[in-house]
Tab-separated table of C-alpha atoms and ligand atoms in Angstrom:
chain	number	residue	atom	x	y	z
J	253	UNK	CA	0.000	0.000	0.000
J	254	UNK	CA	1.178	3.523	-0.857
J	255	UNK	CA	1.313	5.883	2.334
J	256	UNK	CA	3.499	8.617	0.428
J	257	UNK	CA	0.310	10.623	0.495
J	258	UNK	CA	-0.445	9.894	4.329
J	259	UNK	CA	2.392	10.737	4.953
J	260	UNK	CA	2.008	13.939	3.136
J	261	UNK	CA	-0.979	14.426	5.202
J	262	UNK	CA	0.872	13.855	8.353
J	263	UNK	CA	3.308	16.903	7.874
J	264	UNK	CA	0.686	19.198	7.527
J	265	UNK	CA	-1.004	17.774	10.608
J	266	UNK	CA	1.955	18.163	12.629
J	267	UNK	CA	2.149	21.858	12.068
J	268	UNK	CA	-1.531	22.012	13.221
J	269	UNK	CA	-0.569	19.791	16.189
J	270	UNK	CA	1.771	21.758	17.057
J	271	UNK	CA	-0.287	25.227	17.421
J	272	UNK	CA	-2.922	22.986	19.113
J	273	UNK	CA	-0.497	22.161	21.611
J	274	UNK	CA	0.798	25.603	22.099
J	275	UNK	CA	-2.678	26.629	22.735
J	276	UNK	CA	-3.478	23.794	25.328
J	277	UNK	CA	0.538	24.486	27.108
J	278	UNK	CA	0.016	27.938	26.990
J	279	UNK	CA	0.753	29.624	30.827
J	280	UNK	CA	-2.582	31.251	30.672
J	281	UNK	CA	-4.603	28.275	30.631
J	282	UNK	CA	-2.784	26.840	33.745
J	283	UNK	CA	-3.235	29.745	35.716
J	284	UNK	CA	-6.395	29.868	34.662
J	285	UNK	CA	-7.160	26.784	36.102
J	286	UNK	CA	-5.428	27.530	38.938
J	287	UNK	CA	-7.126	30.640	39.610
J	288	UNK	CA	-10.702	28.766	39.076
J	289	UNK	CA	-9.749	26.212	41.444
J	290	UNK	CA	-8.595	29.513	44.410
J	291	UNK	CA	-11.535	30.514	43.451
J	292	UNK	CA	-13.808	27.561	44.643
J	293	UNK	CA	-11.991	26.788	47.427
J	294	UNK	CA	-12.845	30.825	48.516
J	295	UNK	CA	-16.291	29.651	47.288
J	296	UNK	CA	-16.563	26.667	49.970
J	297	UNK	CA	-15.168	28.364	52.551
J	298	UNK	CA	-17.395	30.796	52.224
J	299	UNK	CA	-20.180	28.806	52.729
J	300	UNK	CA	-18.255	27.537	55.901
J	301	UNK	CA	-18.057	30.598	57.453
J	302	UNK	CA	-22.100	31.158	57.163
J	303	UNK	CA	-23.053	27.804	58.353
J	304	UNK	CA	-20.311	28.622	61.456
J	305	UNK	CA	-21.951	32.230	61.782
J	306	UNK	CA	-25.649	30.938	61.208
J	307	UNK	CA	-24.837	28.336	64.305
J	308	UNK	CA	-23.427	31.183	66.680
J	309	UNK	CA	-26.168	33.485	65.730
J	310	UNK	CA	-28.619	30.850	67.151
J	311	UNK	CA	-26.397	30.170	70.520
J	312	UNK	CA	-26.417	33.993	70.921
J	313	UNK	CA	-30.343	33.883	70.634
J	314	UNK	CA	-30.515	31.283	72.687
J	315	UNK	CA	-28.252	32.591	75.315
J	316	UNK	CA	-30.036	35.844	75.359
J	317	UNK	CA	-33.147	34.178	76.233
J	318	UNK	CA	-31.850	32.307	79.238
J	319	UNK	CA	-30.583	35.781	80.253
J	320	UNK	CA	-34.089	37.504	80.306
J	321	UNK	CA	-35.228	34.644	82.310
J	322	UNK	CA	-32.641	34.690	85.162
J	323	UNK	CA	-33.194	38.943	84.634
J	324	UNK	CA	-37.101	38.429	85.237
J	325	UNK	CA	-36.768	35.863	88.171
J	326	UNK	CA	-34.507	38.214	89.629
J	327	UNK	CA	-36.524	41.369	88.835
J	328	UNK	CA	-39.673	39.079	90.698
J	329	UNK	CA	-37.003	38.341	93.503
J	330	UNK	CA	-36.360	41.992	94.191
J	331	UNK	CA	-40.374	43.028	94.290
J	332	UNK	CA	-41.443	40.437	97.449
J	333	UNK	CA	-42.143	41.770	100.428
J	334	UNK	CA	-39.465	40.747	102.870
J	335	UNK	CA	-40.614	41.866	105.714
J	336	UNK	CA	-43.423	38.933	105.803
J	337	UNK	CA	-41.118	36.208	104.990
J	338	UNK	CA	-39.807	33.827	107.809
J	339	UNK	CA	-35.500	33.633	108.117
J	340	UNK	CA	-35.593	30.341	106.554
J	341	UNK	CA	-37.537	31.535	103.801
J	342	UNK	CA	-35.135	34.976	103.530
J	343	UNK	CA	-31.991	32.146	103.549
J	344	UNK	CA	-33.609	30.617	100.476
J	345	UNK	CA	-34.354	33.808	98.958
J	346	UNK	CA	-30.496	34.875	99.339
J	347	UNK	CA	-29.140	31.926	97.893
J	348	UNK	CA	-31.365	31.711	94.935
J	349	UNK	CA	-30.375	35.324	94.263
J	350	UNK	CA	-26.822	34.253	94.390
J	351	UNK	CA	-27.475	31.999	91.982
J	352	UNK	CA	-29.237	33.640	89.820
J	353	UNK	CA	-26.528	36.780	89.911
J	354	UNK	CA	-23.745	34.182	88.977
J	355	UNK	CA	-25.828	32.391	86.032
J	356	UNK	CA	-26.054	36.240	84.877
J	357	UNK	CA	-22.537	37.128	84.766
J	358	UNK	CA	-21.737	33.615	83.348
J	359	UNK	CA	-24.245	33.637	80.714
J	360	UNK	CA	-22.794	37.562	80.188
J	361	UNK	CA	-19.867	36.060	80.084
J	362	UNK	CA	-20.221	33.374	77.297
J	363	UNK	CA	-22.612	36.275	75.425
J	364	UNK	CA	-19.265	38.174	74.786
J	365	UNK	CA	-17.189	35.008	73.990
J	366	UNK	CA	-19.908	35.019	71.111
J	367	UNK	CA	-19.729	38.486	69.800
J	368	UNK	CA	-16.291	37.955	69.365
J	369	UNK	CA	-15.960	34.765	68.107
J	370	UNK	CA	-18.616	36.264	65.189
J	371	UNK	CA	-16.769	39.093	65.199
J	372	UNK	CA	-13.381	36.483	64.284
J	373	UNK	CA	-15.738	35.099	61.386
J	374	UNK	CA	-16.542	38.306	60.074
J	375	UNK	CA	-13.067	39.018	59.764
J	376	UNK	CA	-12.243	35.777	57.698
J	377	UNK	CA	-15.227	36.231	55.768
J	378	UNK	CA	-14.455	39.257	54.495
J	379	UNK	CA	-10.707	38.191	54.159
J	380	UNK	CA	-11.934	35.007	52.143
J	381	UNK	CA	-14.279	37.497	49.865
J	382	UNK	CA	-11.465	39.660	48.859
J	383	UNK	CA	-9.632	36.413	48.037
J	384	UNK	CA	-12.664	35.143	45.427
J	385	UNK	CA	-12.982	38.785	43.955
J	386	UNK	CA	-8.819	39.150	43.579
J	387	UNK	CA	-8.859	35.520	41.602
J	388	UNK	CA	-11.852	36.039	39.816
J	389	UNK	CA	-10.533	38.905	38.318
J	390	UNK	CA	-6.963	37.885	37.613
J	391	UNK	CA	-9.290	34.391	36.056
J	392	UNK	CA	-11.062	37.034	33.642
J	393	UNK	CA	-7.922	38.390	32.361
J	394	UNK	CA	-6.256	34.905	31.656
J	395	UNK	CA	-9.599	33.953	30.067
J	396	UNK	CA	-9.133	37.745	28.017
J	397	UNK	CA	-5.496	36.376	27.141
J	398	UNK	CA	-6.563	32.806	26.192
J	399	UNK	CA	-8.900	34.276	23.972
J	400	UNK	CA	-6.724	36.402	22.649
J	401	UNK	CA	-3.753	33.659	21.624
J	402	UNK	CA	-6.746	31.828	20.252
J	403	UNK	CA	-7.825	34.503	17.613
J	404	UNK	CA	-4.372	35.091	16.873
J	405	UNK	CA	-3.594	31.415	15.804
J	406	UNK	CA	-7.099	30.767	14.141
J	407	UNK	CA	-6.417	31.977	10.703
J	408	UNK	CA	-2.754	29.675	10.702
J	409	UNK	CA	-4.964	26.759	11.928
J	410	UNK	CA	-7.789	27.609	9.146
J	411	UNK	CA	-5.432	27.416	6.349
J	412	UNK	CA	-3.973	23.972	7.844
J	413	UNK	CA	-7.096	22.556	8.032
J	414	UNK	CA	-8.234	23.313	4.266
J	415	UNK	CA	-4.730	22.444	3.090
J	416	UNK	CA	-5.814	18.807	4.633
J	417	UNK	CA	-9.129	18.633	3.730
J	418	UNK	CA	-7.363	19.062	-0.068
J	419	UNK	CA	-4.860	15.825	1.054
J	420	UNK	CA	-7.395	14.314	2.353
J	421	UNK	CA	-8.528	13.702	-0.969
J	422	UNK	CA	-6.109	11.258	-1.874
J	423	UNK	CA	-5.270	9.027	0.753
J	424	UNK	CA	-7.552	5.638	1.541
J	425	UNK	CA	-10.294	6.317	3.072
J	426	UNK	CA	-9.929	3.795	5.333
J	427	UNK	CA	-6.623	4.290	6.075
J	428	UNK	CA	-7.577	7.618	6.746
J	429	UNK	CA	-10.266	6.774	9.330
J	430	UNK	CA	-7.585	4.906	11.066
J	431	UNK	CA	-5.444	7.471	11.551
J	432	UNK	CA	-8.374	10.031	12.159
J	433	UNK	CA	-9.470	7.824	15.097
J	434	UNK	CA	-6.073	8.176	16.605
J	435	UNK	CA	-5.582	11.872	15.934
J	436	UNK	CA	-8.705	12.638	17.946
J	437	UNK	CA	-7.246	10.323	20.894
J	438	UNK	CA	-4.333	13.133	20.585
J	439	UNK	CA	-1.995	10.321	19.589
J	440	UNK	CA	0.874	12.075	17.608
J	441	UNK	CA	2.478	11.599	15.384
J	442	UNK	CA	-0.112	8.932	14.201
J	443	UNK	CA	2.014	6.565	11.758
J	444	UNK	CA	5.616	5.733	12.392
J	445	UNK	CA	8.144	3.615	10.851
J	446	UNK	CA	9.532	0.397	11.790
J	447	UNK	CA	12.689	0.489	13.673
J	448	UNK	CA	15.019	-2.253	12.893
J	449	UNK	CA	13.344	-5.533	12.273
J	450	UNK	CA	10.487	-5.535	14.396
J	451	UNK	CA	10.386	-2.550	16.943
J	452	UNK	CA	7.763	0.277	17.079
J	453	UNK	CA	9.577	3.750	15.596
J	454	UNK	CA	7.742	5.808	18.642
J	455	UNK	CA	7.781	3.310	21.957
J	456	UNK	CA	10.774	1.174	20.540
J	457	UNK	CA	8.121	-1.635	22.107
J	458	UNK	CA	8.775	-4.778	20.107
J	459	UNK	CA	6.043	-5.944	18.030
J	460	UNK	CA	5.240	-9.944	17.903
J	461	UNK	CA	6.290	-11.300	14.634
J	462	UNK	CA	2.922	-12.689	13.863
J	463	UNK	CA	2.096	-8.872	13.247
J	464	UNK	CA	5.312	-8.264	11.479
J	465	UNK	CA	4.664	-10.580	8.739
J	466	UNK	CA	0.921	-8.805	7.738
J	467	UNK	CA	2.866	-5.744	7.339
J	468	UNK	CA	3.813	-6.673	3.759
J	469	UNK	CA	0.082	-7.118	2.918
J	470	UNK	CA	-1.651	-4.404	5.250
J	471	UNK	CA	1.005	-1.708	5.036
J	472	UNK	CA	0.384	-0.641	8.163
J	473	UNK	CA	-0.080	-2.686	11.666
J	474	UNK	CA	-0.740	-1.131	14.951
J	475	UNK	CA	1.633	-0.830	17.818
J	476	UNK	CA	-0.021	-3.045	20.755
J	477	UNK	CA	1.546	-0.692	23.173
J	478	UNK	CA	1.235	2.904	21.880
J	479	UNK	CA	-1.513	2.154	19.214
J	480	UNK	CA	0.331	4.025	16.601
J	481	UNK	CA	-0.132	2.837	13.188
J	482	UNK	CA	3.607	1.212	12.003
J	483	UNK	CA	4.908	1.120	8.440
J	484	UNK	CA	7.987	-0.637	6.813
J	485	UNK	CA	9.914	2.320	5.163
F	30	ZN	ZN1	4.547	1.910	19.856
């Protein structure tokens, strides 16, 4: 089988492999990605801090409450008339005061500890906010910049790409499927020759000599181990 005009077809190809590559290595793209994955992570964290927030928010309610309760038994404490009150009773009295004073200035106490702990989780919030806005932003101008390399390559790529559609044109066409099939698995380049007797040209794997003998008849065998498509120059 002839493959001078694959092979044709395979130069061109490699000059539009090669911009596609450029475009995929290009230092934009990988920040961009690493910029979109900052940018989550602010995301989740964000949604951290709220749950965190939303949870002190209700012990602050909650302590509150149990403060206006020990504040009204208190207030109720203060209004009874002493003077009819036995000493036992005024002992009672005194120590449930006592207690109630202390649960005040404890629950007091653990209302601050809350303030400041949502004060603490404002603080990252808003640090974790300017984090998503900074790599958003910088993410916009990579994507600006990808864009950008794109457009600039696009007419070099068109002309490739008609150039091959013309080559196209006279290889096999199912030679050519074969090869198309491994082009889109980004396997390149797609056909290689033999090296030496009986090893692929790309992996240097060896290839069993059952498939080495077709290659006279096929033209072309495939490389168990890098599924490129092997010739005998
Ligand atoms: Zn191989």
């Amino acid at each position: 089988m002839d493959l001078t005009q694959l092979l044709k077809y395979q130069d061109t190809d490699a000059k539009l492999f090669s911009i596609e590559q450029k475009l995929v290595a290009s230092p934009h793209k990988k920040k961009a990605n690493e910029l979109a994955l900052l940018a989550k992570k602010a995301q989740t964290k964000s949604t951290e801090l709220e749950n965190e927030a939303n949870n002190v928010l209700k012990e602050i309610d909650e302590l509150k409450n149990n403060f206006n309760q020990n504040k009204k038994s208190l207030d109720s404490l203060l209004k009874k008339e002493l003077d009819s009150l036995s000493m036992e009773e005024l002992d009672k009295l005194s120590t449930l005061k006592g207690k109630i004073l202390s649960n005040l200035n404890s629950l007091e106490k653990m209302l601050q500890k809350s303030a400041e702990k949502i004060n603490s989780i404002l603080v990252e919030f808003n640090k974790t906010k300017k984090m998503y806005d900074s790599a958003k932003a910088q993410f916009e101008e990579c994507k600006a910049k990808i864009q950008e390399e794109t457009k600039m390559l696009e007419p070099e790529k068109e002309k490739l790409k008609k150039e091959l559609l013309e080559l196209e044109k006279a290889v096999n066409p199912k030679l050519m499927e074969e090869y198309k099939k491994r082009r889109n698995d980004n396997i390149f380049p797609v056909i290689v020759s033999l090296e030496g007797k009986n090893f692929c040209g790309r992996c240097r794997m060896e290839l069993p000599m059952a498939a080495i003998s077709k290659i006279n008849d096929t033209g072309v065998i495939t490389c168990e181990h890098c599924k490129r498509l092997v010739y005998k120059k």
